[in-house]
Amino acid sequence: MVTTLNPALPPADSKVPEWKVPPEQLSSSIDAFMATLDESVKLRVQHIPSINVSAAGQPRVGILFSGGIDCSVIAYLAHQHLPIEEPIDLLNVAFENPRVLKANTSQISKKTSTQKKRDVQEDVLDSQPEAATQAGEGMYDVPDRLTGLEQLEELRRICPDRLWHFVEVDVPYEECQTERVKIERLMYPSQTIMDLSLALALYFASRGIGTKRTSVTSGRLPYTSPARVLLSGLGSDELLGGYARHRHAFTRNSWQGLVNELQLDLTRLPSRNLGRDDRVISANGKETRYPYLSLTLVDFVAKLPVEVKADPRLSEGMGDKMLLRMAAAKLGLVTASQRRKRAMQFGSRSARMESGEKDGKRTISVS
């Protein structure tokens, strides 16, 4: 049965809410939303059996972690309900992307011609970590890696007693291409370029093979995550207006346009996302759980007036997913609450690895 959203629209003269002092109705909705989400996370991390009962202190839960607001809130709430002596794995994936590396090499060449008295290669690498074409680890300093590390430090500050494993899953281009046919078969009948870029990121992240560190400054050690239950932030954008298309819908047709777009996203979520993601991740022997998609939370959010969930009159990083952002700030996740939305395939660099792959809707043939 498809959940129907609250169709009520705010009056034309409704005021833009204040972030620092939300109105009473919004403040109570923030508390109720967070209590419902907290219960959803609690139910999804309780009673997970250990694979190796003799290995005390091994993580049972991993978070698909980009450093964005969705996964950061889930990580914080999981921390509240797991034994404090148990680490939590934050799985962060990054791809070697030949197209991006080639573009950055071109930037370096241009700078060399205008800055002959300086070591331009070093200058560009210092200012743009993702441009490190020949510097080994630097090629994996993709946007999600950098925000992930930044968010690790915020989690460490507000949850100082928890051991967080920041798991860096680096995917060389050759390995990505070797696994591509397998991943295409797993994601089928999803078969667009965008489906593939998302499936690549989810497949390698959930596999959990890479290195781990416990802080930005700590050393990295080879590591394979033993966590069999993974938490995903999927659903928050669809429920709370997190995509750019929600803002565009508001621009075209005001609040009614936003309600219509949110309803469309919620209706097609199972067929567009969940089946594909589950097939890809479960191939690695992992189970994904979606706290934002608990029936209780979906029902709660669906009944809220649209202006409580999102307000496109506010700027990006504030109005989109406004309810979640205000809740995150209240939890102490101030940095996460202000971070702008970035699509997983662009943040990890799994998208557009070759020149010409611009049309994400183009279908691919699955052999």
Coordinates of C-alpha atoms in Angstrom, one line a residue:
M1 CA 0.0 0.0 0.0
V2 CA 1.4 3.4 -1.0
T3 CA 1.7 6.0 1.7
T4 CA -0.1 9.2 0.9
L5 CA 1.5 12.5 2.0
N6 CA -0.3 15.2 3.9
P7 CA -1.7 17.4 1.1
A8 CA -2.2 20.5 3.2
L9 CA -0.3 23.6 2.0
P10 CA 1.0 26.6 4.0
P11 CA -0.7 29.9 3.5
A12 CA 0.9 32.2 0.9
D13 CA 2.1 34.6 3.6
S14 CA 3.7 32.0 5.8
K15 CA 6.9 33.1 7.5
V16 CA 10.3 31.5 6.8
P17 CA 11.3 29.7 10.0
E18 CA 14.2 30.9 12.1
W19 CA 17.0 28.3 12.5
K20 CA 18.2 29.5 15.9
V21 CA 14.7 29.8 17.5
P22 CA 12.3 27.5 15.6
P23 CA 8.6 28.1 16.1
E24 CA 6.8 25.9 18.7
Q25 CA 5.2 23.6 16.1
L26 CA 8.5 23.0 14.4
S27 CA 10.3 22.5 17.6
S28 CA 7.9 19.8 18.8
S29 CA 8.1 18.2 15.4
I30 CA 11.9 18.0 15.6
D31 CA 11.7 16.3 19.0
A32 CA 9.0 13.8 17.8
F33 CA 10.9 13.1 14.6
M34 CA 14.1 12.4 16.4
A35 CA 12.4 10.2 19.0
T36 CA 10.9 8.1 16.1
L37 CA 14.2 7.9 14.2
D38 CA 16.0 7.0 17.4
E39 CA 13.6 4.1 18.0
S40 CA 14.1 3.0 14.4
V41 CA 17.8 2.8 14.7
K42 CA 17.6 1.1 18.1
L43 CA 15.4 -1.7 16.6
R44 CA 17.9 -2.2 13.8
V45 CA 21.0 -2.6 15.9
Q46 CA 19.7 -4.7 18.8
H47 CA 20.2 -8.4 19.0
I48 CA 22.7 -8.8 16.2
P49 CA 24.6 -12.1 16.7
S50 CA 28.4 -12.1 16.6
I51 CA 29.9 -14.1 13.7
N52 CA 32.8 -15.0 15.9
V53 CA 31.7 -15.3 19.5
S54 CA 35.2 -15.6 20.8
A55 CA 36.2 -12.3 19.2
A56 CA 35.1 -9.7 21.8
G57 CA 35.1 -6.1 20.7
Q58 CA 34.6 -6.7 17.0
P59 CA 32.2 -4.4 15.2
R60 CA 28.8 -6.0 14.3
V61 CA 27.5 -2.8 12.7
G62 CA 28.8 -0.8 9.8
I63 CA 27.5 2.5 8.4
L64 CA 27.6 3.4 4.7
F65 CA 29.4 6.6 5.4
S66 CA 30.1 9.6 3.2
G67 CA 30.2 12.2 6.0
G68 CA 26.8 13.6 4.9
I69 CA 24.0 14.4 7.3
D70 CA 21.9 11.3 6.8
C71 CA 24.6 8.8 7.7
S72 CA 26.1 11.0 10.4
V73 CA 22.8 11.1 12.3
I74 CA 22.5 7.3 12.0
A75 CA 26.0 6.8 13.2
Y76 CA 25.3 9.0 16.3
L77 CA 22.1 7.2 17.1
A78 CA 23.7 3.8 16.6
H79 CA 26.3 4.9 19.1
Q80 CA 23.6 5.4 21.7
H81 CA 22.4 1.8 21.4
L82 CA 25.5 -0.3 21.0
P83 CA 27.8 -1.4 23.8
I84 CA 30.4 1.2 24.3
E85 CA 33.2 -1.3 24.1
E86 CA 32.2 -2.3 20.6
P87 CA 33.7 -0.3 17.6
I88 CA 31.5 1.0 14.8
D89 CA 32.8 0.7 11.2
L90 CA 32.3 3.8 9.0
L91 CA 32.6 2.5 5.4
N92 CA 33.9 5.1 3.0
V93 CA 34.5 4.3 -0.6
A94 CA 36.6 6.1 -3.2
F95 CA 37.4 5.3 -6.9
E96 CA 40.3 5.9 -9.1
N97 CA 38.6 7.9 -11.9
P98 CA 40.7 8.3 -15.1
R99 CA 38.5 11.1 -16.4
V100 CA 39.0 13.2 -13.3
L101 CA 42.7 12.4 -13.1
K102 CA 43.2 13.4 -16.7
A103 CA 41.4 16.7 -16.2
N104 CA 43.5 17.4 -13.1
T105 CA 46.7 16.6 -15.1
S106 CA 45.6 19.2 -17.6
Q107 CA 45.2 21.8 -14.8
I108 CA 48.7 21.1 -13.6
S109 CA 50.1 21.6 -17.1
K110 CA 48.4 24.9 -17.5
K111 CA 49.7 26.1 -14.1
T112 CA 53.2 25.0 -15.1
S113 CA 53.3 27.4 -18.1
T114 CA 52.4 30.4 -15.9
Q115 CA 54.3 29.7 -12.7
K116 CA 57.8 28.7 -13.9
K117 CA 59.6 29.7 -10.7
R118 CA 57.5 27.4 -8.5
D119 CA 57.1 23.7 -8.1
V120 CA 53.6 23.8 -9.6
Q121 CA 52.9 20.1 -9.2
E122 CA 53.3 20.4 -5.4
D123 CA 51.3 23.6 -5.3
V124 CA 48.3 22.1 -7.0
L125 CA 48.4 19.0 -4.9
D126 CA 48.5 21.1 -1.7
S127 CA 45.5 23.1 -2.8
Q128 CA 43.5 20.4 -4.5
P129 CA 44.0 17.0 -2.8
E130 CA 41.8 15.3 -5.4
A131 CA 44.1 16.4 -8.1
A132 CA 47.0 14.1 -7.1
T133 CA 47.3 12.2 -10.3
Q134 CA 50.7 10.5 -9.5
A135 CA 50.8 10.7 -5.8
G136 CA 49.5 7.3 -4.8
E137 CA 47.0 7.9 -2.0
G138 CA 46.1 11.3 -3.3
M139 CA 44.0 9.9 -6.2
Y140 CA 41.5 8.6 -3.6
D141 CA 41.1 12.0 -1.9
V142 CA 37.6 12.3 -3.4
P143 CA 35.0 14.6 -2.0
D144 CA 33.4 11.9 0.2
R145 CA 36.7 10.9 1.6
L146 CA 37.5 14.4 2.7
T147 CA 34.0 15.1 4.2
G148 CA 34.0 11.6 5.8
L149 CA 37.3 12.4 7.6
E150 CA 36.0 15.7 8.7
Q151 CA 32.8 14.1 10.0
L152 CA 34.8 11.4 11.8
E153 CA 36.4 14.2 13.9
E154 CA 33.0 15.6 14.8
L155 CA 31.7 12.2 15.9
R156 CA 34.9 11.7 18.0
R157 CA 34.3 15.1 19.7
I158 CA 30.7 14.4 20.7
C159 CA 31.1 10.7 21.3
P160 CA 34.6 10.5 22.8
D161 CA 34.2 7.1 24.4
R162 CA 33.4 5.3 21.2
L163 CA 36.0 3.7 19.0
W164 CA 35.2 4.6 15.4
H165 CA 36.8 2.6 12.6
F166 CA 37.1 4.8 9.5
V167 CA 37.3 2.2 6.8
E168 CA 38.9 3.5 3.6
V169 CA 37.8 1.4 0.7
D170 CA 40.0 2.4 -2.3
V171 CA 39.0 1.0 -5.7
P172 CA 41.5 1.0 -8.5
Y173 CA 40.1 1.5 -12.0
E174 CA 41.2 -1.9 -13.2
E175 CA 39.5 -3.7 -10.3
C176 CA 36.4 -1.7 -10.9
Q177 CA 36.3 -2.8 -14.6
T178 CA 37.0 -6.4 -13.6
E179 CA 34.0 -6.5 -11.4
R180 CA 31.7 -4.4 -13.6
V181 CA 30.0 -7.3 -15.5
K182 CA 29.2 -9.0 -12.2
I183 CA 27.7 -5.8 -10.7
E184 CA 25.7 -5.1 -13.8
R185 CA 24.1 -8.6 -13.5
L186 CA 23.4 -8.0 -9.8
M187 CA 21.7 -4.7 -10.3
Y188 CA 19.5 -5.9 -13.2
P189 CA 16.7 -5.1 -14.1
S190 CA 18.1 -1.7 -13.2
Q191 CA 20.3 -0.9 -16.1
T192 CA 21.0 2.8 -16.6
I193 CA 24.4 4.5 -16.3
M194 CA 23.3 6.1 -13.1
D195 CA 22.2 2.7 -11.7
L196 CA 25.7 1.4 -12.4
S197 CA 27.6 4.2 -10.8
L198 CA 25.5 3.8 -7.6
A199 CA 25.8 0.0 -7.7
L200 CA 29.6 0.2 -8.0
A201 CA 29.8 2.4 -4.9
L202 CA 27.5 0.2 -2.9
Y203 CA 29.2 -3.0 -3.9
F204 CA 32.7 -2.0 -3.0
A205 CA 31.7 -0.1 0.1
S206 CA 29.7 -3.0 1.5
R207 CA 32.6 -5.4 0.7
G208 CA 34.5 -3.5 3.3
I209 CA 38.0 -4.3 2.2
G210 CA 40.6 -1.6 2.6
T211 CA 42.4 0.1 5.5
K212 CA 41.2 1.5 8.8
R213 CA 42.1 4.5 10.9
T214 CA 40.6 5.8 14.1
S215 CA 41.3 9.5 13.6
V216 CA 42.5 11.9 10.9
T217 CA 46.1 11.8 12.2
S218 CA 46.3 8.1 13.0
G219 CA 48.1 5.6 10.8
R220 CA 46.2 3.2 8.5
L221 CA 46.2 -0.5 8.9
P222 CA 45.0 -3.2 6.4
Y223 CA 41.4 -4.1 7.3
T224 CA 38.4 -6.1 6.3
S225 CA 35.2 -5.1 8.1
P226 CA 33.6 -8.1 9.9
A227 CA 30.3 -6.2 10.3
R228 CA 27.4 -8.1 8.7
V229 CA 24.7 -5.5 9.3
L230 CA 25.0 -2.2 7.5
L231 CA 23.0 0.9 8.1
S232 CA 22.1 3.1 5.1
G233 CA 20.7 6.7 5.0
L234 CA 18.5 5.9 2.0
G235 CA 15.1 7.4 2.3
S236 CA 15.8 10.7 4.0
D237 CA 16.1 12.7 0.8
E238 CA 12.9 11.2 -0.6
L239 CA 11.0 11.8 2.7
L240 CA 12.4 15.2 3.5
G241 CA 13.0 17.0 0.2
G242 CA 16.8 16.6 -0.1
Y243 CA 17.2 16.5 -3.9
A244 CA 17.8 19.4 -6.2
R245 CA 14.7 18.4 -8.1
H246 CA 12.6 19.1 -5.0
R247 CA 13.8 22.7 -5.1
H248 CA 13.1 22.9 -8.8
A249 CA 9.6 21.6 -8.3
F250 CA 9.0 24.3 -5.7
T251 CA 10.3 26.9 -8.2
R252 CA 7.9 25.7 -10.9
N253 CA 4.8 25.2 -8.9
S254 CA 5.3 26.4 -5.3
W255 CA 4.3 24.1 -2.4
Q256 CA 2.0 22.0 -4.5
G257 CA 4.9 21.2 -6.8
L258 CA 7.0 20.1 -3.9
V259 CA 4.3 17.9 -2.4
N260 CA 3.8 16.2 -5.8
E261 CA 7.5 15.6 -6.3
L262 CA 7.8 14.1 -2.7
Q263 CA 4.9 11.8 -3.4
L264 CA 6.4 10.6 -6.6
D265 CA 9.7 9.9 -4.9
L266 CA 8.1 7.9 -2.1
T267 CA 5.9 5.9 -4.5
R268 CA 8.8 4.8 -6.7
L269 CA 11.4 4.3 -4.0
P270 CA 11.0 0.5 -3.8
S271 CA 11.3 -0.2 -7.5
R272 CA 13.9 2.5 -8.2
N273 CA 16.3 2.0 -5.3
L274 CA 15.7 -0.7 -2.8
G275 CA 15.7 -3.8 -5.0
R276 CA 18.9 -2.7 -6.8
D277 CA 20.7 -1.8 -3.6
D278 CA 19.7 -5.0 -1.8
R279 CA 20.8 -7.3 -4.6
V280 CA 24.2 -5.6 -4.9
I281 CA 25.0 -5.4 -1.2
S282 CA 23.7 -8.9 -0.2
A283 CA 26.1 -10.4 -2.8
N284 CA 28.8 -9.6 -0.2
G285 CA 27.0 -11.5 2.5
K286 CA 25.8 -8.3 4.2
E287 CA 22.3 -7.2 5.3
T288 CA 21.4 -3.5 4.8
R289 CA 18.9 -1.9 7.2
Y290 CA 17.2 1.4 6.5
P291 CA 16.3 3.4 9.6
Y292 CA 14.7 6.2 7.6
L293 CA 12.3 3.7 5.9
S294 CA 10.8 2.1 9.0
L295 CA 7.0 2.1 8.5
T296 CA 6.6 4.0 11.7
L297 CA 8.9 6.8 10.6
V298 CA 7.5 7.0 7.1
D299 CA 4.0 7.2 8.5
F300 CA 5.0 10.0 10.9
V301 CA 6.8 12.1 8.3
A302 CA 4.0 11.6 5.7
K303 CA 1.5 13.2 8.1
L304 CA 3.6 16.3 8.7
P305 CA 2.8 19.5 6.8
V306 CA 5.3 19.9 3.9
E307 CA 6.7 23.2 5.3
V308 CA 7.9 21.3 8.4
K309 CA 9.9 18.8 6.4
A310 CA 11.6 21.2 4.0
D311 CA 11.5 24.9 3.1
P312 CA 13.1 25.7 -0.3
R313 CA 12.9 29.4 0.5
L314 CA 16.0 28.8 2.6
S315 CA 19.3 28.3 1.0
E316 CA 20.8 24.9 0.1
G317 CA 22.2 23.2 3.2
M318 CA 19.4 24.7 5.3
G319 CA 16.0 24.4 3.6
D320 CA 16.5 21.0 2.1
K321 CA 15.8 18.3 4.7
M322 CA 15.2 21.2 7.1
L323 CA 13.7 19.0 9.8
L324 CA 16.6 16.6 9.9
R325 CA 19.2 19.4 9.8
M326 CA 17.6 21.1 12.8
A327 CA 17.5 17.8 14.6
A328 CA 21.1 17.1 13.8
A329 CA 22.2 20.5 15.1
K330 CA 20.2 19.9 18.3
L331 CA 22.2 16.6 18.8
G332 CA 25.5 18.5 18.4
L333 CA 26.2 17.5 14.8
V334 CA 26.6 21.1 13.8
T335 CA 29.0 20.5 10.9
A336 CA 26.9 17.7 9.5
S337 CA 23.8 19.8 9.8
Q338 CA 25.2 22.4 7.4
R339 CA 26.7 20.1 4.9
R340 CA 25.2 20.3 1.4
K341 CA 23.8 17.3 -0.4
R342 CA 26.2 15.5 -2.7
A343 CA 25.2 12.5 -4.7
M344 CA 27.0 9.3 -3.8
Q345 CA 28.3 8.6 -7.3
F346 CA 29.9 12.0 -7.6
G347 CA 31.2 12.1 -4.0
S348 CA 32.9 8.8 -4.4
R349 CA 33.9 9.4 -8.1
S350 CA 32.2 6.2 -9.3
A351 CA 30.3 8.2 -12.0
R352 CA 31.6 9.2 -15.4
M353 CA 34.9 7.3 -15.4
E354 CA 35.2 7.7 -19.1
S355 CA 34.7 10.7 -21.3
G356 CA 31.2 10.7 -22.9
E357 CA 29.4 9.1 -20.0
K358 CA 27.3 12.2 -19.3
D359 CA 23.8 10.8 -19.7
G360 CA 23.0 9.0 -16.5
K361 CA 19.6 7.9 -17.9
R362 CA 21.2 6.0 -20.8
T363 CA 20.6 2.3 -20.6
I364 CA 23.4 -0.3 -20.8
S365 CA 23.2 -3.8 -22.2
V366 CA 23.6 -6.4 -19.5
S367 CA 25.2 -9.6 -20.8

